[in-house]
Amino acid sequence: MIDIVTEQGVVKTIGLSVLTENQSAIKLYEKLGFQKYGTEPKALYDGKRYYDEDLMVLFV
């Protein structure tokens, strides 16, 4: 998917959010070139607890 938008030249950035505690996903995204630019505290609530989300961006 990243290859497709890169080839098209239309999209300049791809953004995503990931649970801060999901370190395996964060490492994968960083390996793909994504950079963390912030954290949204208490972004999600599952009825029992709140979860923070890291915000990431890839400049293509």
mmCIF file of N, CA and C in Angstrom:
data_model
loop_
_atom_site.group_PDB
_atom_site.id
_atom_site.type_symbol
_atom_site.label_atom_id
_atom_site.label_comp_id
_atom_site.label_asym_id
_atom_site.label_seq_id
_atom_site.Cartn_x
_atom_site.Cartn_y
_atom_site.Cartn_z
ATOM 1 N N MET A 1 0.820 -1.186 0.000
ATOM 2 C CA MET A 1 0.000 0.000 0.000
ATOM 3 C C MET A 1 0.870 1.258 0.000
ATOM 4 N N ILE A 2 1.893 1.283 0.822
ATOM 5 C CA ILE A 2 2.779 2.452 0.860
ATOM 6 C C ILE A 2 3.443 2.638 -0.501
ATOM 7 N N ASP A 3 3.839 1.543 -1.132
ATOM 8 C CA ASP A 3 4.458 1.621 -2.456
ATOM 9 C C ASP A 3 3.516 2.249 -3.476
ATOM 10 N N ILE A 4 2.246 1.887 -3.413
ATOM 11 C CA ILE A 4 1.266 2.395 -4.375
ATOM 12 C C ILE A 4 1.121 3.911 -4.257
ATOM 13 N N VAL A 5 0.937 4.414 -3.037
ATOM 14 C CA VAL A 5 0.758 5.861 -2.881
ATOM 15 C C VAL A 5 2.042 6.622 -3.184
ATOM 16 N N THR A 6 3.189 5.997 -2.942
ATOM 17 C CA THR A 6 4.462 6.635 -3.267
ATOM 18 C C THR A 6 4.607 6.785 -4.777
ATOM 19 N N GLU A 7 4.254 5.738 -5.509
ATOM 20 C CA GLU A 7 4.351 5.772 -6.968
ATOM 21 C C GLU A 7 3.392 6.798 -7.568
ATOM 22 N N GLN A 8 2.211 6.922 -6.998
ATOM 23 C CA GLN A 8 1.199 7.844 -7.517
ATOM 24 C C GLN A 8 1.626 9.304 -7.325
ATOM 25 N N GLY A 9 2.357 9.585 -6.257
ATOM 26 C CA GLY A 9 2.835 10.930 -5.993
ATOM 27 C C GLY A 9 1.783 11.903 -5.488
ATOM 28 N N VAL A 10 0.586 11.415 -5.194
ATOM 29 C CA VAL A 10 -0.500 12.290 -4.750
ATOM 30 C C VAL A 10 -0.454 12.500 -3.242
ATOM 31 N N VAL A 11 -0.210 11.443 -2.511
ATOM 32 C CA VAL A 11 -0.194 11.492 -1.049
ATOM 33 C C VAL A 11 1.194 11.920 -0.580
ATOM 34 N N LYS A 12 1.239 12.864 0.338
ATOM 35 C CA LYS A 12 2.515 13.367 0.863
ATOM 36 C C LYS A 12 2.829 12.823 2.250
ATOM 37 N N THR A 13 1.786 12.502 3.027
ATOM 38 C CA THR A 13 1.984 11.944 4.363
ATOM 39 C C THR A 13 0.967 10.845 4.622
ATOM 40 N N ILE A 14 1.378 9.878 5.446
ATOM 41 C CA ILE A 14 0.476 8.828 5.920
ATOM 42 C C ILE A 14 0.540 8.872 7.439
ATOM 43 N N GLY A 15 -0.599 8.997 8.079
ATOM 44 C CA GLY A 15 -0.647 9.063 9.532
ATOM 45 C C GLY A 15 -1.321 7.844 10.121
ATOM 46 N N LEU A 16 -0.952 7.540 11.359
ATOM 47 C CA LEU A 16 -1.590 6.438 12.068
ATOM 48 C C LEU A 16 -1.514 6.685 13.562
ATOM 49 N N SER A 17 -2.342 5.964 14.290
ATOM 50 C CA SER A 17 -2.256 5.966 15.749
ATOM 51 C C SER A 17 -2.175 4.520 16.203
ATOM 52 N N VAL A 18 -1.440 4.311 17.284
ATOM 53 C CA VAL A 18 -1.205 2.970 17.808
ATOM 54 C C VAL A 18 -1.158 3.056 19.332
ATOM 55 N N LEU A 19 -1.696 2.044 19.999
ATOM 56 C CA LEU A 19 -1.636 2.038 21.458
ATOM 57 C C LEU A 19 -0.187 2.127 21.919
ATOM 58 N N THR A 20 0.083 2.996 22.859
ATOM 59 C CA THR A 20 1.435 3.215 23.361
ATOM 60 C C THR A 20 2.063 1.928 23.880
ATOM 61 N N GLU A 21 1.254 1.052 24.440
ATOM 62 C CA GLU A 21 1.794 -0.196 24.994
ATOM 63 C C GLU A 21 2.075 -1.256 23.928
ATOM 64 N N ASN A 22 1.682 -1.020 22.687
ATOM 65 C CA ASN A 22 1.888 -1.990 21.610
ATOM 66 C C ASN A 22 3.265 -1.768 20.978
ATOM 67 N N GLN A 23 4.295 -2.089 21.735
ATOM 68 C CA GLN A 23 5.663 -1.814 21.313
ATOM 69 C C GLN A 23 6.084 -2.591 20.069
ATOM 70 N N SER A 24 5.566 -3.792 19.876
ATOM 71 C CA SER A 24 5.938 -4.557 18.677
ATOM 72 C C SER A 24 5.432 -3.858 17.415
ATOM 73 N N ALA A 25 4.227 -3.313 17.457
ATOM 74 C CA ALA A 25 3.695 -2.578 16.304
ATOM 75 C C ALA A 25 4.483 -1.290 16.082
ATOM 76 N N ILE A 26 4.816 -0.589 17.157
ATOM 77 C CA ILE A 26 5.574 0.657 17.044
ATOM 78 C C ILE A 26 6.933 0.392 16.400
ATOM 79 N N LYS A 27 7.599 -0.680 16.803
ATOM 80 C CA LYS A 27 8.899 -1.021 16.207
ATOM 81 C C LYS A 27 8.759 -1.318 14.720
ATOM 82 N N LEU A 28 7.687 -2.008 14.342
ATOM 83 C CA LEU A 28 7.444 -2.295 12.929
ATOM 84 C C LEU A 28 7.228 -1.000 12.149
ATOM 85 N N TYR A 29 6.380 -0.118 12.669
ATOM 86 C CA TYR A 29 6.114 1.146 11.986
ATOM 87 C C TYR A 29 7.389 1.978 11.849
ATOM 88 N N GLU A 30 8.207 2.003 12.892
ATOM 89 C CA GLU A 30 9.473 2.740 12.821
ATOM 90 C C GLU A 30 10.391 2.128 11.766
ATOM 91 N N LYS A 31 10.386 0.813 11.669
ATOM 92 C CA LYS A 31 11.193 0.129 10.657
ATOM 93 C C LYS A 31 10.743 0.515 9.243
ATOM 94 N N LEU A 32 9.444 0.795 9.099
ATOM 95 C CA LEU A 32 8.889 1.208 7.811
ATOM 96 C C LEU A 32 9.093 2.698 7.535
ATOM 97 N N GLY A 33 9.650 3.426 8.519
ATOM 98 C CA GLY A 33 9.958 4.838 8.320
ATOM 99 C C GLY A 33 9.041 5.817 9.030
ATOM 100 N N PHE A 34 8.046 5.323 9.767
ATOM 101 C CA PHE A 34 7.149 6.215 10.500
ATOM 102 C C PHE A 34 7.890 6.847 11.669
ATOM 103 N N GLN A 35 7.512 8.083 11.998
ATOM 104 C CA GLN A 35 8.097 8.813 13.119
ATOM 105 C C GLN A 35 6.995 9.193 14.099
ATOM 106 N N LYS A 36 7.282 9.039 15.371
ATOM 107 C CA LYS A 36 6.324 9.458 16.397
ATOM 108 C C LYS A 36 6.383 10.977 16.522
ATOM 109 N N TYR A 37 5.201 11.607 16.554
ATOM 110 C CA TYR A 37 5.171 13.062 16.727
ATOM 111 C C TYR A 37 4.330 13.494 17.916
ATOM 112 N N GLY A 38 3.766 12.537 18.634
ATOM 113 C CA GLY A 38 2.998 12.911 19.811
ATOM 114 C C GLY A 38 2.307 11.727 20.445
ATOM 115 N N THR A 39 1.721 11.985 21.597
ATOM 116 C CA THR A 39 0.946 10.983 22.323
ATOM 117 C C THR A 39 -0.363 11.619 22.755
ATOM 118 N N GLU A 40 -1.444 10.917 22.504
ATOM 119 C CA GLU A 40 -2.753 11.375 22.961
ATOM 120 C C GLU A 40 -3.110 10.590 24.220
ATOM 121 N N PRO A 41 -3.065 11.248 25.380
ATOM 122 C CA PRO A 41 -3.381 10.544 26.619
ATOM 123 C C PRO A 41 -4.864 10.185 26.694
ATOM 124 N N LYS A 42 -5.130 9.031 27.241
ATOM 125 C CA LYS A 42 -6.508 8.561 27.454
ATOM 126 C C LYS A 42 -7.342 8.629 26.173
ATOM 127 N N ALA A 43 -6.760 8.210 25.062
ATOM 128 C CA ALA A 43 -7.437 8.291 23.765
ATOM 129 C C ALA A 43 -8.564 7.272 23.637
ATOM 130 N N LEU A 44 -8.411 6.137 24.273
ATOM 131 C CA LEU A 44 -9.413 5.074 24.187
ATOM 132 C C LEU A 44 -9.819 4.619 25.577
ATOM 133 N N TYR A 45 -11.064 4.218 25.698
ATOM 134 C CA TYR A 45 -11.586 3.697 26.966
ATOM 135 C C TYR A 45 -12.394 2.451 26.646
ATOM 136 N N ASP A 46 -12.088 1.342 27.300
ATOM 137 C CA ASP A 46 -12.787 0.083 27.017
ATOM 138 C C ASP A 46 -13.823 -0.283 28.078
ATOM 139 N N GLY A 47 -14.185 0.681 28.907
ATOM 140 C CA GLY A 47 -15.146 0.426 29.965
ATOM 141 C C GLY A 47 -14.493 0.098 31.296
ATOM 142 N N LYS A 48 -13.192 -0.197 31.250
ATOM 143 C CA LYS A 48 -12.451 -0.523 32.470
ATOM 144 C C LYS A 48 -11.253 0.391 32.684
ATOM 145 N N ARG A 49 -10.573 0.712 31.597
ATOM 146 C CA ARG A 49 -9.380 1.550 31.727
ATOM 147 C C ARG A 49 -9.174 2.373 30.470
ATOM 148 N N TYR A 50 -8.355 3.399 30.624
ATOM 149 C CA TYR A 50 -7.988 4.266 29.509
ATOM 150 C C TYR A 50 -6.668 3.799 28.898
ATOM 151 N N TYR A 51 -6.513 4.072 27.600
ATOM 152 C CA TYR A 51 -5.292 3.731 26.877
ATOM 153 C C TYR A 51 -4.779 4.971 26.158
ATOM 154 N N ASP A 52 -3.480 5.179 26.230
ATOM 155 C CA ASP A 52 -2.840 6.257 25.479
ATOM 156 C C ASP A 52 -2.525 5.757 24.073
ATOM 157 N N GLU A 53 -2.516 6.686 23.126
ATOM 158 C CA GLU A 53 -2.149 6.353 21.752
ATOM 159 C C GLU A 53 -0.972 7.209 21.303
ATOM 160 N N ASP A 54 -0.018 6.581 20.626
ATOM 161 C CA ASP A 54 1.060 7.317 19.976
ATOM 162 C C ASP A 54 0.598 7.690 18.579
ATOM 163 N N LEU A 55 0.927 8.895 18.166
ATOM 164 C CA LEU A 55 0.592 9.387 16.835
ATOM 165 C C LEU A 55 1.858 9.341 15.990
ATOM 166 N N MET A 56 1.742 8.761 14.800
ATOM 167 C CA MET A 56 2.916 8.575 13.950
ATOM 168 C C MET A 56 2.618 9.064 12.539
ATOM 169 N N VAL A 57 3.678 9.462 11.838
ATOM 170 C CA VAL A 57 3.534 9.957 10.470
ATOM 171 C C VAL A 57 4.686 9.425 9.616
ATOM 172 N N LEU A 58 4.374 9.188 8.351
ATOM 173 C CA LEU A 58 5.375 8.822 7.351
ATOM 174 C C LEU A 58 5.295 9.854 6.236
ATOM 175 N N PHE A 59 6.408 10.511 5.948
ATOM 176 C CA PHE A 59 6.471 11.465 4.842
ATOM 177 C C PHE A 59 6.911 10.704 3.597
ATOM 178 N N VAL A 60 6.053 10.696 2.576
ATOM 179 C CA VAL A 60 6.346 9.902 1.367
ATOM 180 C C VAL A 60 6.747 10.785 0.205
#
